[in-house]
Short mmCIF file of C-alpha atoms in Angstrom, two decimals:
data_model
loop_
_atom_site.label_atom_id
_atom_site.label_comp_id
_atom_site.label_asym_id
_atom_site.label_seq_id
_atom_site.Cartn_x
_atom_site.Cartn_y
_atom_site.Cartn_z
CA UNK A 1 106.17 105.70 86.29
CA UNK A 2 108.31 107.63 83.97
CA UNK A 3 111.88 108.75 83.55
CA UNK A 4 112.46 112.37 82.56
CA UNK A 5 115.49 113.87 80.88
CA UNK A 6 115.69 117.62 81.51
CA UNK A 7 117.77 120.06 79.46
CA UNK A 8 118.50 123.72 80.12
CA UNK A 9 116.82 126.33 77.98
CA UNK A 10 118.82 128.84 76.08
CA UNK A 11 116.13 131.49 76.60
CA UNK A 12 113.68 132.28 79.45
CA UNK A 13 114.80 129.13 81.28
CA UNK A 14 112.80 126.94 78.89
CA UNK A 15 113.79 123.71 77.15
CA UNK A 16 116.63 124.09 74.66
CA UNK A 17 115.91 123.46 71.02
CA UNK A 18 117.52 120.21 69.84
CA UNK A 19 120.74 120.95 68.03
CA UNK A 20 119.62 119.35 64.81
CA UNK A 21 117.01 122.09 64.42
CA UNK A 22 119.39 125.02 64.51
CA UNK A 23 120.20 124.73 60.83
CA UNK A 24 116.53 124.74 59.94
CA UNK A 25 115.72 128.17 61.38
CA UNK A 26 118.30 130.94 61.26
CA UNK A 27 116.77 133.78 63.23
CA UNK A 28 119.63 136.13 62.28
CA UNK A 29 119.14 135.71 58.56
CA UNK A 30 117.68 138.71 56.81
CA UNK A 31 115.04 138.23 54.12
CA UNK A 32 116.69 137.93 50.68
CA UNK A 33 113.63 137.49 48.51
CA UNK A 34 110.41 139.28 47.76
CA UNK A 35 108.34 137.39 50.37
CA UNK A 36 108.57 140.33 52.70
CA UNK A 37 108.88 139.79 56.44
CA UNK A 38 108.05 136.05 56.58
CA UNK A 39 111.14 135.04 58.50
CA UNK A 40 110.90 138.06 60.76
CA UNK A 41 107.27 137.20 61.44
CA UNK A 42 108.15 133.57 62.19
CA UNK A 43 110.82 134.72 64.62
CA UNK A 44 108.42 137.16 66.26
CA UNK A 45 105.74 134.48 66.79
CA UNK A 46 108.24 131.96 68.10
CA UNK A 47 109.70 134.27 70.70
CA UNK A 48 106.22 135.40 71.64
CA UNK A 49 105.38 131.72 72.25
CA UNK A 50 108.38 131.36 74.55
CA UNK A 51 107.55 134.56 76.39
CA UNK A 52 103.91 133.58 76.96
CA UNK A 53 104.93 130.14 78.12
CA UNK A 54 107.43 131.71 80.53
CA UNK A 55 104.62 133.68 82.20
CA UNK A 56 102.32 130.63 82.08
CA UNK A 57 99.96 131.94 79.43
CA UNK A 58 99.88 128.54 77.77
CA UNK A 59 96.96 129.16 75.42
CA UNK A 60 98.56 132.33 74.02
CA UNK A 61 101.82 130.42 73.66
CA UNK A 62 100.00 127.67 71.74
CA UNK A 63 98.31 130.26 69.50
CA UNK A 64 101.67 131.82 68.64
CA UNK A 65 103.15 128.40 67.82
CA UNK A 66 100.21 127.61 65.55
CA UNK A 67 100.98 130.82 63.63
CA UNK A 68 104.59 129.63 63.29
CA UNK A 69 103.33 126.34 61.91
CA UNK A 70 101.15 128.17 59.36
CA UNK A 71 104.32 129.86 58.11
CA UNK A 72 106.58 126.79 58.20
CA UNK A 73 105.51 123.43 59.66
CA UNK A 74 108.71 121.53 58.87
CA UNK A 75 110.36 121.93 62.27
CA UNK A 76 109.33 119.20 64.82
CA UNK A 77 110.29 121.42 67.75
CA UNK A 78 107.22 123.57 67.04
CA UNK A 79 104.94 120.58 67.63
CA UNK A 80 107.00 119.54 70.64
CA UNK A 81 106.53 122.95 72.30
CA UNK A 82 102.89 123.01 71.23
CA UNK A 83 102.29 119.63 72.87
CA UNK A 84 103.83 120.81 76.13
CA UNK A 85 101.49 123.81 76.18
CA UNK A 86 98.50 121.54 75.63
CA UNK A 87 99.69 119.33 78.47
CA UNK A 88 99.67 122.34 80.79
CA UNK A 89 96.14 123.12 79.58
CA UNK A 90 95.08 119.51 80.29
CA UNK A 91 94.11 119.17 76.64
CA UNK A 92 95.58 115.70 76.34
CA UNK A 93 94.02 114.85 72.98
CA UNK A 94 95.58 117.89 71.32
CA UNK A 95 98.87 117.23 73.15
CA UNK A 96 98.93 113.67 71.80
CA UNK A 97 98.37 114.89 68.23
CA UNK A 98 101.15 117.47 68.57
CA UNK A 99 103.70 115.04 70.01
CA UNK A 100 102.81 112.40 67.42
CA UNK A 101 103.48 114.95 64.70
CA UNK A 102 106.83 115.82 66.31
CA UNK A 103 107.72 112.08 66.49
CA UNK A 104 106.70 111.55 62.87
CA UNK A 105 109.13 114.28 61.82
CA UNK A 106 111.93 113.04 64.15
CA UNK A 107 111.22 109.35 64.98
CA UNK A 108 114.47 108.87 66.92
CA UNK A 109 114.16 111.91 69.19
CA UNK A 110 113.75 110.46 72.68
CA UNK A 111 112.48 113.77 74.14
CA UNK A 112 109.47 113.68 71.84
CA UNK A 113 108.81 110.02 72.58
CA UNK A 114 109.11 110.65 76.30
CA UNK A 115 106.52 113.43 76.21
CA UNK A 116 104.19 111.26 74.13
CA UNK A 117 104.63 108.52 76.72
CA UNK A 118 103.62 111.03 79.40
CA UNK A 119 100.40 111.85 77.54
CA UNK A 120 99.41 108.19 77.44
CA UNK A 121 100.11 107.80 81.15
CA UNK A 122 97.92 110.84 81.86
CA UNK A 123 95.16 109.29 79.76
CA UNK A 124 95.71 105.88 81.38
CA UNK A 125 96.13 104.40 77.90
CA UNK A 126 98.57 101.65 78.88
CA UNK A 127 98.64 99.90 75.53
CA UNK A 128 99.82 103.03 73.69
CA UNK A 129 102.19 103.80 76.58
CA UNK A 130 103.67 100.31 76.23
CA UNK A 131 104.24 100.76 72.52
CA UNK A 132 105.99 104.11 73.14
CA UNK A 133 108.19 102.79 75.96
CA UNK A 134 109.34 99.93 73.74
CA UNK A 135 110.64 102.58 71.36
CA UNK A 136 112.29 104.50 74.22
CA UNK A 137 114.08 101.39 75.49
CA UNK A 138 116.11 101.42 72.29
CA UNK A 139 117.66 104.73 73.39
CA UNK A 140 117.79 104.35 77.16
CA UNK A 141 117.75 101.00 79.02
CA UNK A 142 116.51 102.91 82.11
CA UNK A 143 113.05 102.74 80.56
CA UNK A 144 113.04 98.96 80.99
CA UNK A 145 111.73 99.29 84.53
CA UNK A 146 108.87 101.42 83.17
CA UNK A 147 108.27 98.64 80.69
CA UNK A 148 108.01 96.10 83.54
CA UNK A 149 105.53 98.36 85.36
CA UNK A 150 103.37 98.64 82.25
CA UNK A 151 103.38 94.88 81.76
CA UNK A 152 102.08 94.55 85.32
CA UNK A 153 99.32 97.09 84.63
CA UNK A 154 98.37 95.09 81.54
CA UNK A 155 98.49 91.81 83.52
CA UNK A 156 101.36 90.48 81.43
CA UNK A 157 103.14 89.13 84.49
CA UNK A 158 105.51 86.72 82.73
CA UNK A 159 106.77 89.50 80.47
CA UNK A 160 107.24 91.75 83.50
CA UNK A 161 109.20 89.09 85.40
CA UNK A 162 111.39 88.46 82.35
CA UNK A 163 112.31 92.17 82.23
CA UNK A 164 112.96 92.25 86.00
CA UNK A 165 115.18 89.17 85.73
CA UNK A 166 117.19 90.81 82.96
CA UNK A 167 117.64 94.00 84.98
CA UNK A 168 118.59 92.11 88.16
CA UNK A 169 121.09 90.02 86.22
CA UNK A 170 122.70 93.08 84.67
CA UNK A 171 122.48 95.67 87.46
CA UNK A 172 122.00 93.68 90.66
CA UNK A 173 118.98 93.76 92.93
CA UNK A 174 117.14 96.92 93.89
CA UNK A 175 114.31 97.77 96.28
CA UNK A 176 112.20 99.28 93.49
CA UNK A 177 112.39 96.17 91.35
CA UNK A 178 111.83 93.92 94.36
CA UNK A 179 108.68 95.90 95.06
CA UNK A 180 107.45 95.25 91.50
CA UNK A 181 108.44 91.58 91.72
CA UNK A 182 106.59 91.07 95.01
CA UNK A 183 103.59 92.93 93.61
CA UNK A 184 103.40 90.30 90.86
CA UNK A 185 103.79 87.42 93.31
CA UNK A 186 101.10 88.87 95.57
CA UNK A 187 98.70 89.27 92.65
CA UNK A 188 99.33 85.82 91.20
CA UNK A 189 99.80 84.03 94.54
CA UNK A 190 102.86 82.37 93.05
CA UNK A 191 104.83 81.71 96.24
CA UNK A 192 106.85 78.93 94.60
CA UNK A 193 108.44 81.32 92.10
CA UNK A 194 108.98 83.91 94.82
CA UNK A 195 110.82 81.42 97.02
CA UNK A 196 112.73 79.99 94.06
CA UNK A 197 113.97 83.49 93.26
CA UNK A 198 115.10 84.02 96.87
CA UNK A 199 116.82 80.63 97.00
CA UNK A 200 118.69 81.56 93.83
CA UNK A 201 119.80 84.83 95.44
CA UNK A 202 121.05 82.98 98.52
CA UNK A 203 122.90 80.53 96.32
CA UNK A 204 124.54 83.23 94.20
CA UNK A 205 125.49 85.38 97.19
CA UNK A 206 125.60 83.24 100.35
CA UNK A 207 127.09 86.03 102.47
CA UNK A 208 124.22 88.49 101.94
CA UNK A 209 122.21 88.41 105.17
CA UNK A 210 119.17 90.21 103.73
CA UNK A 211 118.44 87.44 101.22
CA UNK A 212 118.35 84.82 103.98
CA UNK A 213 116.06 86.98 106.10
CA UNK A 214 113.62 87.43 103.21
CA UNK A 215 113.71 83.69 102.55
CA UNK A 216 113.07 82.88 106.23
CA UNK A 217 110.13 85.28 106.26
CA UNK A 218 108.59 83.84 103.09
CA UNK A 219 108.96 80.24 104.25
CA UNK A 220 107.37 81.17 107.58
CA UNK A 221 104.57 83.03 105.80
CA UNK A 222 103.70 79.97 103.71
CA UNK A 223 103.76 77.68 106.75
CA UNK A 224 106.97 75.87 105.80
CA UNK A 225 108.43 76.27 109.27
CA UNK A 226 111.11 73.62 108.96
CA UNK A 227 112.46 75.15 105.75
CA UNK A 228 112.46 78.56 107.43
CA UNK A 229 114.37 77.05 110.37
CA UNK A 230 116.88 75.44 107.99
CA UNK A 231 117.38 78.76 106.18
CA UNK A 232 118.02 80.47 109.52
CA UNK A 233 120.60 77.85 110.47
CA UNK A 234 122.25 78.24 107.05
CA UNK A 235 122.57 81.97 107.66
CA UNK A 236 124.11 81.32 111.06
CA UNK A 237 126.63 78.99 109.40
CA UNK A 238 127.72 81.63 106.88
CA UNK A 239 127.46 84.51 109.32
CA UNK A 240 127.82 83.38 112.96
CA UNK A 241 127.80 87.03 114.08
CA UNK A 242 124.34 87.72 112.63
CA UNK A 243 122.00 89.20 115.22
CA UNK A 244 118.91 89.68 113.06
CA UNK A 245 118.61 85.94 112.43
CA UNK A 246 117.84 85.41 116.11
CA UNK A 247 114.54 87.21 115.60
CA UNK A 248 113.45 84.05 113.83
CA UNK A 249 115.62 81.48 115.59
CA UNK A 250 114.21 81.95 119.09
CA UNK A 251 110.73 81.05 117.84
CA UNK A 252 111.98 77.98 116.03
CA UNK A 253 113.94 76.86 119.08
CA UNK A 254 110.88 77.28 121.30
CA UNK A 255 108.77 75.23 118.89
CA UNK A 256 111.52 72.63 118.86
CA UNK A 257 111.60 72.54 122.69
CA UNK A 258 115.22 73.65 122.59
CA UNK A 259 114.82 75.98 125.56
CA UNK A 260 118.52 76.65 126.09
CA UNK A 261 119.09 77.92 122.56
CA UNK A 262 115.77 79.78 122.56
CA UNK A 263 116.85 81.77 125.62
CA UNK A 264 120.27 82.43 124.08
CA UNK A 265 118.62 83.78 120.93
CA UNK A 266 116.24 85.98 122.93
CA UNK A 267 119.17 87.40 124.86
CA UNK A 268 121.00 88.19 121.60
CA UNK A 269 117.95 90.05 120.30
CA UNK A 270 117.28 91.96 123.49
CA UNK A 271 120.86 93.15 123.89
CA UNK A 272 121.46 93.89 120.19
CA UNK A 273 122.33 97.41 119.05
CA UNK A 274 121.10 96.78 115.49
CA UNK A 275 117.62 95.44 116.21
CA UNK A 276 114.78 97.97 116.41
CA UNK A 277 113.00 98.58 119.74
CA UNK A 278 109.64 97.43 118.34
CA UNK A 279 111.09 94.01 117.49
CA UNK A 280 112.75 93.78 120.90
CA UNK A 281 109.43 94.56 122.56
CA UNK A 282 107.76 91.62 120.84
CA UNK A 283 110.57 89.26 121.83
CA UNK A 284 110.59 90.46 125.43
CA UNK A 285 106.83 90.01 125.62
CA UNK A 286 107.25 86.46 124.33
CA UNK A 287 110.01 85.93 126.89
CA UNK A 288 107.73 87.11 129.71
CA UNK A 289 104.95 84.76 128.56
CA UNK A 290 107.41 81.90 128.25
CA UNK A 291 108.70 82.43 131.81
CA UNK A 292 105.09 82.69 133.00
CA UNK A 293 104.64 79.09 131.87
CA UNK A 294 108.17 78.05 132.84
CA UNK A 295 108.99 79.92 136.08
CA UNK A 296 112.26 78.01 136.47
CA UNK A 297 113.74 80.40 133.92
CA UNK A 298 112.87 83.56 135.85
CA UNK A 299 116.55 84.20 136.60
CA UNK A 300 117.18 84.55 132.86
CA UNK A 301 114.32 87.02 132.58
CA UNK A 302 115.67 89.06 135.48
CA UNK A 303 119.13 89.05 133.88
CA UNK A 304 117.84 90.28 130.53
CA UNK A 305 115.55 92.96 131.95
CA UNK A 306 118.46 94.35 133.96
CA UNK A 307 120.58 94.51 130.81
CA UNK A 308 117.95 96.49 128.91
CA UNK A 309 116.73 98.69 131.73
CA UNK A 310 116.75 101.79 129.51
CA UNK A 311 115.24 100.16 126.44
CA UNK A 312 111.79 98.96 127.50
CA UNK A 313 108.52 100.10 125.97
CA UNK A 314 105.33 100.75 127.92
CA UNK A 315 103.89 97.51 126.58
CA UNK A 316 106.91 95.56 127.79
CA UNK A 317 106.81 97.18 131.22
CA UNK A 318 103.13 96.34 131.56
CA UNK A 319 103.78 92.74 130.48
CA UNK A 320 106.47 92.49 133.15
CA UNK A 321 104.14 94.06 135.71
CA UNK A 322 101.39 91.57 134.81
CA UNK A 323 103.83 88.69 135.06
CA UNK A 324 105.00 89.63 138.55
CA UNK A 325 101.44 90.35 139.64
CA UNK A 326 100.40 86.83 138.60
CA UNK A 327 103.45 85.55 140.46
CA UNK A 328 102.17 87.46 143.52
CA UNK A 329 105.29 89.61 143.63
CA UNK A 330 103.40 92.86 144.02
CA UNK A 331 106.47 94.96 144.81
CA UNK A 332 108.07 94.12 141.46
CA UNK A 333 104.74 94.48 139.67
CA UNK A 334 104.32 97.96 141.16
CA UNK A 335 107.84 98.92 140.14
CA UNK A 336 107.19 98.05 136.49
CA UNK A 337 103.77 99.73 136.45
CA UNK A 338 105.35 102.88 137.86
CA UNK A 339 108.04 102.80 135.16
CA UNK A 340 105.28 102.51 132.56
CA UNK A 341 103.48 105.43 134.18
CA UNK A 342 106.59 107.58 133.82
CA UNK A 343 106.36 107.09 130.06
CA UNK A 344 102.56 107.49 129.92
CA UNK A 345 101.71 109.75 132.91
CA UNK A 346 98.08 110.30 131.89
CA UNK A 347 97.15 106.71 131.03
CA UNK A 348 94.18 106.07 133.32
CA UNK A 349 94.42 102.27 133.45
CA UNK A 350 98.06 102.40 134.55
CA UNK A 351 97.24 105.05 137.18
CA UNK A 352 94.44 102.84 138.54
CA UNK A 353 96.65 99.72 138.67
CA UNK A 354 99.43 101.63 140.45
CA UNK A 355 96.99 103.01 143.02
CA UNK A 356 95.41 99.63 143.73
CA UNK A 357 98.85 98.09 144.30
CA UNK A 358 99.87 100.95 146.56
CA UNK A 359 96.76 100.30 148.68
CA UNK A 360 97.53 96.56 148.77
CA UNK A 361 101.13 97.25 149.82
CA UNK A 362 100.09 99.79 152.49
CA UNK A 363 101.74 102.65 150.64
CA UNK A 364 98.84 104.82 151.72
CA UNK A 365 100.51 108.24 151.74
CA UNK A 366 101.75 107.61 148.20
CA UNK A 367 98.26 106.49 147.16
CA UNK A 368 96.71 109.66 148.62
CA UNK A 369 99.19 111.90 146.83
CA UNK A 370 98.90 110.11 143.48
CA UNK A 371 95.09 109.87 143.61
CA UNK A 372 94.84 113.62 144.31
CA UNK A 373 97.13 114.31 141.32
CA UNK A 374 95.06 111.97 139.16
CA UNK A 375 91.81 113.68 140.17
CA UNK A 376 93.13 116.92 138.70
CA UNK A 377 93.23 115.16 135.32
CA UNK A 378 90.24 112.82 135.79
CA UNK A 379 87.86 114.66 138.16
CA UNK A 380 84.85 112.47 137.30
CA UNK A 381 86.39 109.03 137.90
CA UNK A 382 84.71 107.54 141.01
CA UNK A 383 87.40 104.87 141.53
CA UNK A 384 89.94 107.61 142.30
CA UNK A 385 87.73 109.04 145.06
CA UNK A 386 87.19 105.54 146.45
CA UNK A 387 90.94 104.81 146.54
CA UNK A 388 91.60 108.17 148.15
CA UNK A 389 88.94 107.40 150.78
CA UNK A 390 90.38 103.95 151.48
CA UNK A 391 93.89 105.35 151.92
CA UNK A 392 92.69 108.12 154.25
CA UNK A 393 90.73 105.61 156.33
CA UNK A 394 93.83 103.46 156.65
CA UNK A 395 95.89 106.32 158.07
CA UNK A 396 93.03 107.35 160.39
CA UNK A 397 91.94 110.48 158.55
CA UNK A 398 88.16 109.79 158.47
CA UNK A 399 87.05 113.38 157.78
CA UNK A 400 89.16 113.52 154.60
CA UNK A 401 87.93 110.05 153.66
CA UNK A 402 84.26 111.09 154.03
CA UNK A 403 84.82 114.21 151.93
CA UNK A 404 86.35 112.22 149.08
CA UNK A 405 83.83 109.36 149.28
CA UNK A 406 80.78 111.63 149.22
CA UNK A 407 82.06 113.46 146.13
CA UNK A 408 82.84 110.16 144.41
CA UNK A 409 79.31 108.86 145.00
CA UNK A 410 77.95 111.78 142.96
CA UNK A 411 79.88 110.55 139.92
CA UNK A 412 78.90 106.89 140.31
CA UNK A 413 76.45 105.54 137.70
CA UNK A 414 74.89 102.05 137.82
CA UNK A 415 77.73 100.20 139.48
CA UNK A 416 76.23 98.45 142.54
CA UNK A 417 79.45 96.67 143.51
CA UNK A 418 81.50 99.88 143.62
CA UNK A 419 78.63 101.65 145.34
CA UNK A 420 78.72 98.99 148.05
CA UNK A 421 82.48 99.59 148.42
CA UNK A 422 81.81 103.31 148.90
CA UNK A 423 79.26 102.56 151.65
CA UNK A 424 81.67 100.16 153.37
CA UNK A 425 84.31 102.86 153.49
CA UNK A 426 81.82 105.46 154.71
CA UNK A 427 80.79 103.00 157.43
CA UNK A 428 84.46 102.66 158.41
CA UNK A 429 84.96 106.45 158.42
CA UNK A 430 81.98 107.05 160.72
CA UNK A 431 83.04 104.18 162.96
CA UNK A 432 86.43 105.90 163.42
CA UNK A 433 84.52 109.09 164.34
CA UNK A 434 82.38 107.04 166.78
CA UNK A 435 79.22 107.83 164.77
CA UNK A 436 77.96 104.29 165.33
CA UNK A 437 74.44 104.88 164.06
CA UNK A 438 75.60 106.32 160.73
CA UNK A 439 78.26 103.64 160.47
CA UNK A 440 75.60 100.93 160.80
CA UNK A 441 73.35 102.68 158.28
CA UNK A 442 76.06 102.67 155.61
CA UNK A 443 76.99 99.07 156.45
CA UNK A 444 73.36 97.98 155.89
CA UNK A 445 73.25 99.85 152.56
CA UNK A 446 76.36 98.00 151.42
CA UNK A 447 74.94 94.67 152.55
CA UNK A 448 71.64 95.27 150.74
CA UNK A 449 73.42 96.11 147.46
CA UNK A 450 75.56 93.00 147.61
CA UNK A 451 72.57 90.81 148.47
CA UNK A 452 70.86 91.93 145.24
CA UNK A 453 73.85 90.89 143.10
#
């Protein structure tokens, strides 16, 4: 909230006395009257105050300063130092009184005003803080941003915007002021003024990409899609090399049924070096969904995914796997699921999907190996035992299948369909071992479970 101006101390690393006070207290002067050791005593108390403050004995420092004031209260620096001690002691009322006294003795001293401002902020007294900052602005324009913040706290939004406009006009735009400006717009819901401000920025500096992007976002946020689209096209006119604009353009093109340009924009995004991976992931996911509804563009999807082979997130890989699974291309689906598993090796759902595809594609040895590895991490997951049993049955290893299936049944809880699958596999295992009676028993158990469903 507040701007501080720090000055080096001449003694004990503390704050230097303002120069205009030097003439008031001459610590080297010897007493030349019959008042005894008054000046020596003043000097002793003052340096004691500095010493105690230096070792963080703030109350003792304040007590010493009060003794100085009893001797001579004309110097505002005494009240200034006293106020700072009270601030450290969290005695904000006493600190306010001390700083006000310092300001009354030196009304144009910005250090004193700044400390008084700090007291009001600590006390959350925004009206007094506002009054003090208005005085500080006379000495340092940097306080104008504090003034805008206080106007916002006091719900004087027009006054705050006026200050922000002045600062933007004089110093250019800044993220801090934009934050304050958007805070006002969010509170008041004044999207018209927000957009008007952005349009003015675009008009005054048509080559600044960031202004267009903010304008596109705000138009989109308020549902004015066509205006957002027009702003994006304006940016492309002024800056044909812009890559960020395609984050918005591809959506507009899709909504406009301009498939060719939509795909071009998606390709720009996905191959861009300046666009963040998270944004690319969203676009690629949209691309996958688009191709799912328009399979004639699959070649474009294949082209793009090959170009960004090293830049795909787990979510993207799973989306691609799902797409190819729906397209009944299980080999490609498995490939993408396995890539996702490399990034998230202990994600159970991905492990399960990989194993099921390996079974479907007769990759039984791989399924056995991976299911055994998975059981080391997830020893109580019955589906892993079932998959292991299926794979062992398929390669004619019934003893191993029975061992896995019997363990898996112990972990199964209230899942009749999976239980039936276990019994089917046990029936198959015993059939391979020529245990026909047991095979039939398990087959009947499976049949009975399915009949009850």
